[in-house]
mmCIF file of C-alpha atoms and ligand atoms in Angstrom:
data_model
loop_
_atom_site.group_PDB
_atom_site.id
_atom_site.type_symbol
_atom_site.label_atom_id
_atom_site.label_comp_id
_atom_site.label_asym_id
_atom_site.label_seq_id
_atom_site.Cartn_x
_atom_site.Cartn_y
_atom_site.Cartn_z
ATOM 1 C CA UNK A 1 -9.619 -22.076 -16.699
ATOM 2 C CA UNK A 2 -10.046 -18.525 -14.780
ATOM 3 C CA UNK A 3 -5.870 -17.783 -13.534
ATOM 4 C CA UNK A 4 -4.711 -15.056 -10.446
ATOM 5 C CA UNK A 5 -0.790 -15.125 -11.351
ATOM 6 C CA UNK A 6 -0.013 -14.323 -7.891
ATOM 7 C CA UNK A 7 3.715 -13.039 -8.156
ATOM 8 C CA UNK A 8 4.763 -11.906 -11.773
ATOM 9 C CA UNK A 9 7.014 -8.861 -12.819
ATOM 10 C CA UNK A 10 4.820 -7.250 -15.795
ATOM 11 C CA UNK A 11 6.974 -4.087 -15.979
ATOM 12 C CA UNK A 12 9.686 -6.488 -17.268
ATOM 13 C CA UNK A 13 7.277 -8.263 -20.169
ATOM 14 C CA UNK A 14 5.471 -7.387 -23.542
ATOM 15 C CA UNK A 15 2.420 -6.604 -24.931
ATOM 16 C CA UNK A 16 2.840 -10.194 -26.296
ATOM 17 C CA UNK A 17 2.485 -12.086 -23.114
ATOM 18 C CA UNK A 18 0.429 -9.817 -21.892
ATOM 19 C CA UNK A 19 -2.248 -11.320 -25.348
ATOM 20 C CA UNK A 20 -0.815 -14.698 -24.244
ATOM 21 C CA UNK A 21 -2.018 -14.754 -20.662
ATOM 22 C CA UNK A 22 -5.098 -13.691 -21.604
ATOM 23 C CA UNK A 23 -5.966 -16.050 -23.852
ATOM 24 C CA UNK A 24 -4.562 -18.876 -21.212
ATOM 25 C CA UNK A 25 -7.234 -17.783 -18.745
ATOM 26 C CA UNK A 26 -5.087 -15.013 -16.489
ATOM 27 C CA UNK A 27 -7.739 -12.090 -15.446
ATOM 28 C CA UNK A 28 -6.082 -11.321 -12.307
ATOM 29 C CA UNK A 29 -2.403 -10.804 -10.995
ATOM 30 C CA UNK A 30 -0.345 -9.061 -8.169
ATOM 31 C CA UNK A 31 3.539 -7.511 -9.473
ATOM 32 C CA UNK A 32 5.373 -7.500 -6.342
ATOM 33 C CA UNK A 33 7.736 -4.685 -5.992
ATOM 34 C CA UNK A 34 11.390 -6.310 -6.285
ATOM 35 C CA UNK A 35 15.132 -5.945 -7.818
ATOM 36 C CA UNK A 36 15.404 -4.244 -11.149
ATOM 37 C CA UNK A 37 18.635 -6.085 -11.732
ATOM 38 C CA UNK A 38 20.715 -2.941 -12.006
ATOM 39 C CA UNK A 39 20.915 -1.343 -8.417
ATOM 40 C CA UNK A 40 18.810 2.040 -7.805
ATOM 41 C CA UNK A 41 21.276 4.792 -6.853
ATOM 42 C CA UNK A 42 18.042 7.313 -4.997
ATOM 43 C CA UNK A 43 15.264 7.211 -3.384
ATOM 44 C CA UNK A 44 13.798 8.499 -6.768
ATOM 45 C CA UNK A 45 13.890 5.783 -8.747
ATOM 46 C CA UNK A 46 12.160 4.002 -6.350
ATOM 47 C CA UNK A 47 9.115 6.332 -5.817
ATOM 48 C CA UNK A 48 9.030 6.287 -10.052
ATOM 49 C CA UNK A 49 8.621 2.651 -10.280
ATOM 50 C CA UNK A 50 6.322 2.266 -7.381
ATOM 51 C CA UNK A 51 4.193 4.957 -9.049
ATOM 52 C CA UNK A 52 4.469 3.086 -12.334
ATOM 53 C CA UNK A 53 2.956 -0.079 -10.311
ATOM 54 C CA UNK A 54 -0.156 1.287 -9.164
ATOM 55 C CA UNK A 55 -0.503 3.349 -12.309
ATOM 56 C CA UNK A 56 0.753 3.231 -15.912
ATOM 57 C CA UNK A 57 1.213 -1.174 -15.318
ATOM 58 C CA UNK A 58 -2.274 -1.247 -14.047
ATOM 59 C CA UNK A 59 -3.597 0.804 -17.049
ATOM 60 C CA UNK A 60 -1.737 -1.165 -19.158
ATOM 61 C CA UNK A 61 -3.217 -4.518 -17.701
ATOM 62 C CA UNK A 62 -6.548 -3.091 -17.772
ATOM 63 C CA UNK A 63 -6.106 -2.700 -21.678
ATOM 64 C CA UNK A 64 -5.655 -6.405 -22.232
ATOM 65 C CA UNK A 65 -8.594 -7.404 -19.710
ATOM 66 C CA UNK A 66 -6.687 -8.236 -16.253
ATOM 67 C CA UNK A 67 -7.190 -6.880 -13.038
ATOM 68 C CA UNK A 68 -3.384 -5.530 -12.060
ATOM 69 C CA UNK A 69 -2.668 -5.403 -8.206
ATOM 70 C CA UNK A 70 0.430 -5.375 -6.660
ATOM 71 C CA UNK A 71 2.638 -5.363 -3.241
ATOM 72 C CA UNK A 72 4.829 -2.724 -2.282
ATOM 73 C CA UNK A 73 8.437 -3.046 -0.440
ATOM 74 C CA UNK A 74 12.379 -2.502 0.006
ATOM 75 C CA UNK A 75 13.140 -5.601 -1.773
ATOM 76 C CA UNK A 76 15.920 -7.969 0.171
ATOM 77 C CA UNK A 77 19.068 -7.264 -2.355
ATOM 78 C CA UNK A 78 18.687 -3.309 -2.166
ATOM 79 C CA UNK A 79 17.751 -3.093 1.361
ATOM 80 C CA UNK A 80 21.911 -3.737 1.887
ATOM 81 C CA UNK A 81 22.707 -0.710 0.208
ATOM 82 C CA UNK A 82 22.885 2.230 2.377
ATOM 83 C CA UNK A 83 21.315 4.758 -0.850
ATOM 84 C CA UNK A 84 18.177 2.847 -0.838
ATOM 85 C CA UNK A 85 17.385 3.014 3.182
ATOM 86 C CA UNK A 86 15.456 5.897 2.905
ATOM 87 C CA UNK A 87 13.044 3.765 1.074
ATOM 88 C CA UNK A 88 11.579 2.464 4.058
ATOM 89 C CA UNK A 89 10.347 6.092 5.122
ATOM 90 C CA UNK A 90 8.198 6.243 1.967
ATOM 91 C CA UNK A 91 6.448 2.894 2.041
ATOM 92 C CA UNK A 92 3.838 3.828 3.967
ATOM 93 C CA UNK A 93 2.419 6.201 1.324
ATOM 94 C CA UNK A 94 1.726 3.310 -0.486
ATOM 95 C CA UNK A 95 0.752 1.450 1.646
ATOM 96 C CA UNK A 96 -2.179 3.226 2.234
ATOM 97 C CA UNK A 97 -3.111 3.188 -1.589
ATOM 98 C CA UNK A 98 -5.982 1.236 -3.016
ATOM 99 C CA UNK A 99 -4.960 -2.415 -5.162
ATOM 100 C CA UNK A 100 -1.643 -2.317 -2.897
ATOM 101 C CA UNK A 101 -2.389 -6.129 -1.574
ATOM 102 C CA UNK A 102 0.352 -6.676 0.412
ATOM 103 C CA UNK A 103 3.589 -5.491 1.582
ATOM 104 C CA UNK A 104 6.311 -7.511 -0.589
ATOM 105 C CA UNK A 105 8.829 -9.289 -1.459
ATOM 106 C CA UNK A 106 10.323 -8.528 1.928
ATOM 107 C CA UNK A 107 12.903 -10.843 3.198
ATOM 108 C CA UNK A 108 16.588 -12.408 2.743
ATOM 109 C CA UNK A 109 18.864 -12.376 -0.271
ATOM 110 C CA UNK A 110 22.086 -12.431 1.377
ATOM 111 C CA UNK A 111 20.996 -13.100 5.394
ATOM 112 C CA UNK A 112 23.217 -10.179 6.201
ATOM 113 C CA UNK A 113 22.260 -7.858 9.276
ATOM 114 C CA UNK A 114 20.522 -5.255 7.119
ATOM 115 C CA UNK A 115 18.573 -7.044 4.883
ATOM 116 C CA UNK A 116 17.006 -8.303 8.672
ATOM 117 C CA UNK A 117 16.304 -5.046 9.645
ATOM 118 C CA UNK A 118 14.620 -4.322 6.838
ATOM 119 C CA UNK A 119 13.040 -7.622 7.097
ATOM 120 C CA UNK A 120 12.182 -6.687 10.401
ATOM 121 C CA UNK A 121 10.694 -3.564 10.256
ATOM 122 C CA UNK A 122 8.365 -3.910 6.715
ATOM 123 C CA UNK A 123 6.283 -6.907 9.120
ATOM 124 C CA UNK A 124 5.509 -4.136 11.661
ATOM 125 C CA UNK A 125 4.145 -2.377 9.045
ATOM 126 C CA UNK A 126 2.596 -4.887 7.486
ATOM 127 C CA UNK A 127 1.065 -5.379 11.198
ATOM 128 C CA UNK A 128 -0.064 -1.411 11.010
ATOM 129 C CA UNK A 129 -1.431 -1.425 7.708
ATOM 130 C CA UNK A 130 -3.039 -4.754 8.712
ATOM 131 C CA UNK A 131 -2.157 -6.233 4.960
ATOM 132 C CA UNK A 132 -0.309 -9.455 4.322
ATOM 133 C CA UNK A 133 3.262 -9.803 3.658
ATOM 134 C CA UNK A 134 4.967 -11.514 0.789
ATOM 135 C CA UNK A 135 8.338 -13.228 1.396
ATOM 136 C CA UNK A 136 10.880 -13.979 -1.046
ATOM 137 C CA UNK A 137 12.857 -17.122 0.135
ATOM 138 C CA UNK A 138 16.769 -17.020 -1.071
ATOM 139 C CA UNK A 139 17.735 -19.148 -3.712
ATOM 140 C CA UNK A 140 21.126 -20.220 -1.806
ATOM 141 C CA UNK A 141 20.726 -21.113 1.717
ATOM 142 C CA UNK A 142 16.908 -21.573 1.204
ATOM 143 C CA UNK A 143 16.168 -23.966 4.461
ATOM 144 C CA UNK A 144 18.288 -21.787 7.017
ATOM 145 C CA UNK A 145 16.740 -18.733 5.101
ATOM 146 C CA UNK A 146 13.281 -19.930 5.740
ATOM 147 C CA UNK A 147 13.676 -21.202 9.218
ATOM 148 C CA UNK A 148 15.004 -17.381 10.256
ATOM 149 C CA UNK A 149 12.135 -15.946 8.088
ATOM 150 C CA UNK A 150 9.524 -17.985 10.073
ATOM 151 C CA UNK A 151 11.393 -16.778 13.476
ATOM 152 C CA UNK A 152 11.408 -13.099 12.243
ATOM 153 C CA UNK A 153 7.668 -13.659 11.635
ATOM 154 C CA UNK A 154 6.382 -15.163 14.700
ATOM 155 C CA UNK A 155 8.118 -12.175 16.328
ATOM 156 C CA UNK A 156 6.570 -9.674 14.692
ATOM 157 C CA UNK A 157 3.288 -11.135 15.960
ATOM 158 C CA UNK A 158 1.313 -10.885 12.093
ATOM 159 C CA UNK A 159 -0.586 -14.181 11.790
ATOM 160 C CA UNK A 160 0.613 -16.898 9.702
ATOM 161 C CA UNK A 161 -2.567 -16.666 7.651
ATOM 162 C CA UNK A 162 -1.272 -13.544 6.639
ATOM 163 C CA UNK A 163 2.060 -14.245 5.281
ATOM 164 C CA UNK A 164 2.953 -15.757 2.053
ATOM 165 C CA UNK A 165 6.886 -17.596 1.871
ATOM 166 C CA UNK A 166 7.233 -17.648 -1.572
ATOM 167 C CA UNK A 167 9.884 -19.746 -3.990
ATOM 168 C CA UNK A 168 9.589 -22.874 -1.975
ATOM 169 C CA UNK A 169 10.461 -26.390 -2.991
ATOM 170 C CA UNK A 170 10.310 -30.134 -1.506
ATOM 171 C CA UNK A 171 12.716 -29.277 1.099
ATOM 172 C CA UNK A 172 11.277 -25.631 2.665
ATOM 173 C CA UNK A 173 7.357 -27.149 2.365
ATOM 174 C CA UNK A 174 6.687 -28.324 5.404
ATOM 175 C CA UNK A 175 8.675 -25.810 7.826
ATOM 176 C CA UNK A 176 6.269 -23.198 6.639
ATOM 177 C CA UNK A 177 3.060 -25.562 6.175
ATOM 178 C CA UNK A 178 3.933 -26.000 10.272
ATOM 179 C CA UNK A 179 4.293 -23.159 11.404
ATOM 180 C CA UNK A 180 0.497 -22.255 9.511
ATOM 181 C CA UNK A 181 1.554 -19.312 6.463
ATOM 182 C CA UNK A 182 0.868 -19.534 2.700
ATOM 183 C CA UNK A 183 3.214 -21.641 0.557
ATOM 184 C CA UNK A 184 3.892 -19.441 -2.528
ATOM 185 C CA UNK A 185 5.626 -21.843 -5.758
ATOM 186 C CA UNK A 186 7.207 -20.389 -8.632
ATOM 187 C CA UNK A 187 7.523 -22.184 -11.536
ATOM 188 C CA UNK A 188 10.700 -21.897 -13.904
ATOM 189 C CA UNK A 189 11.244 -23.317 -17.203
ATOM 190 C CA UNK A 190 14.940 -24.576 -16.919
ATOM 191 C CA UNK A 191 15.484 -24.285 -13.055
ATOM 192 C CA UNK A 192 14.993 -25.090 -9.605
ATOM 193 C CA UNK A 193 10.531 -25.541 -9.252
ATOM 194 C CA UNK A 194 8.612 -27.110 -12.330
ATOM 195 C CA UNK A 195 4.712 -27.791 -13.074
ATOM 196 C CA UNK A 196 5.334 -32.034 -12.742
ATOM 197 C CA UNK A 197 7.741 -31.321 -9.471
ATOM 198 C CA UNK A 198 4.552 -28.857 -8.345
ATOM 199 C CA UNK A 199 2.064 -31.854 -8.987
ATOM 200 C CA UNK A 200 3.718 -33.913 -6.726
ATOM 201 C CA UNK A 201 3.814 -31.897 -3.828
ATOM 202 C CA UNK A 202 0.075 -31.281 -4.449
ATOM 203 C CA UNK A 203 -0.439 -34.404 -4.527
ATOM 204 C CA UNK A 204 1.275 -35.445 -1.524
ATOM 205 C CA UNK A 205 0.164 -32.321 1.123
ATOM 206 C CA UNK A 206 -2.979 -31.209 -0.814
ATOM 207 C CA UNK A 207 -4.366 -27.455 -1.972
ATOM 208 C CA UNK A 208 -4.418 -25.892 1.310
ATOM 209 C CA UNK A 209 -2.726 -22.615 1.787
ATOM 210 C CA UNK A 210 -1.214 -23.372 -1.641
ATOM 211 C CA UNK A 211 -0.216 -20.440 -4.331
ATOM 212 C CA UNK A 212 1.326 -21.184 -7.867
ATOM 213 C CA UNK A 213 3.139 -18.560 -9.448
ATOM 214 C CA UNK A 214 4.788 -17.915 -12.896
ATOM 215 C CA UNK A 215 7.543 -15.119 -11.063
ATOM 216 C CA UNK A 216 7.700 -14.075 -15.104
ATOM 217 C CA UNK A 217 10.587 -10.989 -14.614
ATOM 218 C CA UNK A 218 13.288 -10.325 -16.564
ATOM 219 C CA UNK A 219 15.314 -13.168 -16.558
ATOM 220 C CA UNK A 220 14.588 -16.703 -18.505
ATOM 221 C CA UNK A 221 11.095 -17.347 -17.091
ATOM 222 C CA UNK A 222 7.512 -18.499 -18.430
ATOM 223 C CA UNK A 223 4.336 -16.178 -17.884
ATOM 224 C CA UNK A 224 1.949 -19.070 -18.784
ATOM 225 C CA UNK A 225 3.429 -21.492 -16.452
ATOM 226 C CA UNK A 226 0.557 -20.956 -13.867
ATOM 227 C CA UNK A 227 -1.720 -22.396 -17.087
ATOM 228 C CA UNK A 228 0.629 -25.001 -17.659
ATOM 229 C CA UNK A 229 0.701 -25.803 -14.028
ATOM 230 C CA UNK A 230 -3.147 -26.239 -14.476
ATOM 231 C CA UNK A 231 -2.895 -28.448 -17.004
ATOM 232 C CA UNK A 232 -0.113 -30.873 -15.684
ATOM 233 C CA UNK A 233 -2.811 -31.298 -12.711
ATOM 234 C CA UNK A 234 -5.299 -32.075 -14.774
ATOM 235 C CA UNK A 235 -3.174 -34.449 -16.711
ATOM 236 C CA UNK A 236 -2.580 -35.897 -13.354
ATOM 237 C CA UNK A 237 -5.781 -36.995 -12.432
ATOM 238 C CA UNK A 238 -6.914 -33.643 -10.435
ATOM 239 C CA UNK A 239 -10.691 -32.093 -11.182
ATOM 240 C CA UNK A 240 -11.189 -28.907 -12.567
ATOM 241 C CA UNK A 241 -12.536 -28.060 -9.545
ATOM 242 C CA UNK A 242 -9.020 -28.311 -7.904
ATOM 243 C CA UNK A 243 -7.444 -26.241 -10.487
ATOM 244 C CA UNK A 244 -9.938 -23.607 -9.754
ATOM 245 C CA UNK A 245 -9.134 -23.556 -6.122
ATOM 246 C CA UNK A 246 -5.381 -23.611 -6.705
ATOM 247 C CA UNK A 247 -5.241 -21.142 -9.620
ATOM 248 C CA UNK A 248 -8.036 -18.848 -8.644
ATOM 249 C CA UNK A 249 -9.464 -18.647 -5.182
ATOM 250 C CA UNK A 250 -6.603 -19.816 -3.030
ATOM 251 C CA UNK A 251 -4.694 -16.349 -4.330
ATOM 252 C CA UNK A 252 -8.249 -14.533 -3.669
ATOM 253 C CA UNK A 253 -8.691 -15.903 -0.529
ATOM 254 C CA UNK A 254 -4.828 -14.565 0.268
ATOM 255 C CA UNK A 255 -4.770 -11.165 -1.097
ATOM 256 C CA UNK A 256 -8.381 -10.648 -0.202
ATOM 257 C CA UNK A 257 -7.488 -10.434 3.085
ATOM 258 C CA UNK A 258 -5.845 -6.834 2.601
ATOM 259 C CA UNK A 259 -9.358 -6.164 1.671
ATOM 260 C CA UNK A 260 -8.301 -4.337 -1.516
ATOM 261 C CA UNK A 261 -9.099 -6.779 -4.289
ATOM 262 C CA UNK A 262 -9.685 -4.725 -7.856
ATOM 263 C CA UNK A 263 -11.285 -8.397 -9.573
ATOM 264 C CA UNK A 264 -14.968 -9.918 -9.160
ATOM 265 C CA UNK A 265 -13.608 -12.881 -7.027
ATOM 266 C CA UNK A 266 -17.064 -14.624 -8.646
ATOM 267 C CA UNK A 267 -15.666 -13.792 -12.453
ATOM 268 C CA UNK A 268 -17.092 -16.188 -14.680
ATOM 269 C CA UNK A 269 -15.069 -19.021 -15.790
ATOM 270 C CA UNK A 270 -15.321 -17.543 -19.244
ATOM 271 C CA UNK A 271 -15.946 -14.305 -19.149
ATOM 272 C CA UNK A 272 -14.856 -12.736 -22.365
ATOM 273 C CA UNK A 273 -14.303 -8.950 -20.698
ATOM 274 C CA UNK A 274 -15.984 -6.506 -23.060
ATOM 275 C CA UNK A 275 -13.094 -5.601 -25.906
ATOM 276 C CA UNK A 276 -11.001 -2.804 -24.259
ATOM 277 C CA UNK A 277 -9.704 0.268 -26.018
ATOM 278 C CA UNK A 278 -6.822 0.162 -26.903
ATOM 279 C CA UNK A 279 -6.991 3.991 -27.509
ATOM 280 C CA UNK A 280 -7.586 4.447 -24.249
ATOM 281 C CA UNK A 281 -4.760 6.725 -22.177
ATOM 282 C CA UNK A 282 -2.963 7.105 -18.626
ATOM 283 C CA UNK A 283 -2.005 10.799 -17.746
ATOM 284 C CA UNK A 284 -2.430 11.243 -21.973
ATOM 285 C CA UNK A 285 -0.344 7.643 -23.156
ATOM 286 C CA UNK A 286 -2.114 5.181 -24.731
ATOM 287 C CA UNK A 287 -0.446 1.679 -25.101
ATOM 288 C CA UNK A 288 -0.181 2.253 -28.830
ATOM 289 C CA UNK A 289 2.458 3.862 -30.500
ATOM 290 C CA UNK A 290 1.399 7.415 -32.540
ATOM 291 C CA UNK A 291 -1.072 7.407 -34.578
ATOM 292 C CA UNK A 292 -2.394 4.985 -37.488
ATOM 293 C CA UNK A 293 -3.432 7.111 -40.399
HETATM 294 ZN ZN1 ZN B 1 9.623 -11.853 -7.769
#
């Protein structure tokens, strides 16, 4: 089983998971820019982390044989505070930098008048930087937050092909199957979205336009689930083929469209990556810790 993890937070995990995704099959994933859960206080601490993300994270990746991409964005819960607007000015620095697939997680947290703004004005430059967008759905208020994120989208005139609403369940589906943009599902271990609740809507509405995530971040959450996900389908009866399409070229197909894609979409199933060095360094770090002697 080749895996694309399509939304997980590796800044937040281990070397560990890192070994156990690997061995499940993962060779590709995109770490959307999001909430640290403690607020940033300056613009500073932004333009660190989004420096980490297309650097010292992707090195890091690279040492444990998958392709790290990721999206770039004002997340929904900071753009409210006033210290993090300036934010916005900087994005499109990134934008313009190579395995930056997207602009994301843009969206609603609280549906308050800023976070729309914000909302508003990352799709117009998602539009300029002609990349896709990645939308984070709110957990309350999901079905009046994803009927005004489909508005704000048709406004900004971006295709539906080129957005992604992600953190969707039975009831959000088919708004955003209608209106024609990527349904993104994470998959939790306790909560809300889980891999038998996943087969069923695959099941019933097909592998179109589909993308199965782990979200992995910081909080109680699974980076194998996308695996485990595979494997429910396959336990339900789907082909291998299907799991292939769902967990490897429907996210290709998606992020490929920024054009920016650091992964042989044609990997082999099981390709065993030549052994990487772990002695290998970023700007002079290596990923292990001193020296051995
Ligand atoms: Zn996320």
């Amino acid at each position: 089983m080749r895996i694309f993890d399509p939304h997980i937070h590796m800044t937040s995990r281990t070397t560990d998971d890192y070994e156990a995704m690997h061995a499940a099959g993962v060779r590709a994933l995109v770490e959307p820019a999001f909430w640290l859960g403690q607020p940033r206080t300056s613009l500073g601490s932004f333009t660190d982390y989004f420096d980490a993300l297309v650097g010292w994270e992707r090195f890091r990746a690279s040492q444990f044989g998958i392709a790290h991409h990721c999206t770039i964005a004002l997340n929904p819960k900071e753009a409210n505070d006033p210290r993090c607007a300036e934010v916005l000015d900087v994005l499109p620095r990134y934008l313009a930098k190579d395995g930056v697939v997207a602009v994301g997680e843009v969206g609603f947290d609280s549906m308050t008048v800023e976070e729309e703004k914000a909302f508003a004005r990352q799709l117009e430059l998602a539009v300029e930087f002609e990349l896709p967008a990645m939308v984070h759905t709110p957990h309350r208020d999901k079905e009046q937050g994803t009927r005004r994120t489909l508005e704000l989208v048709t406004e900004s005139g971006l295709a539906p092909g080129m957005v992604v609403v992600d953190h969707l369940n039975e009831v959000t589906v088919d708004q955003v199957d209608e209106a024609g943009c990527w349904m993104g599902f994470s998959i939790y271990p306790d909560t809300k979205m889980d891999e038998h609740r996943m087969v069923a809507v695959l099941q019933r509405r097909g592998l179109d336009r589909v993308l199965v995530n782990s979200a992995a971040d910081w909080g109680r959450s699974d980076p194998l689930k996308t695996a485990k996900t595979g494997a429910a389908m396959l336990a339900a009866g789907f082909s291998a083929d299907d799991v292939d399409r769902v967990l490897w070229r429907n996210p290709i197909e998606f992020f490929g469209q920024s054009g920016r894609l650091l992964v042989d979409p044609d990997l082999a199933d099981d390709a065993s990556d030549a052994g990487s060095d772990a002695s290998a360094t970023f700007e002079g770090n290596s990923i292990l810790r001193g020296s051995r002697d």
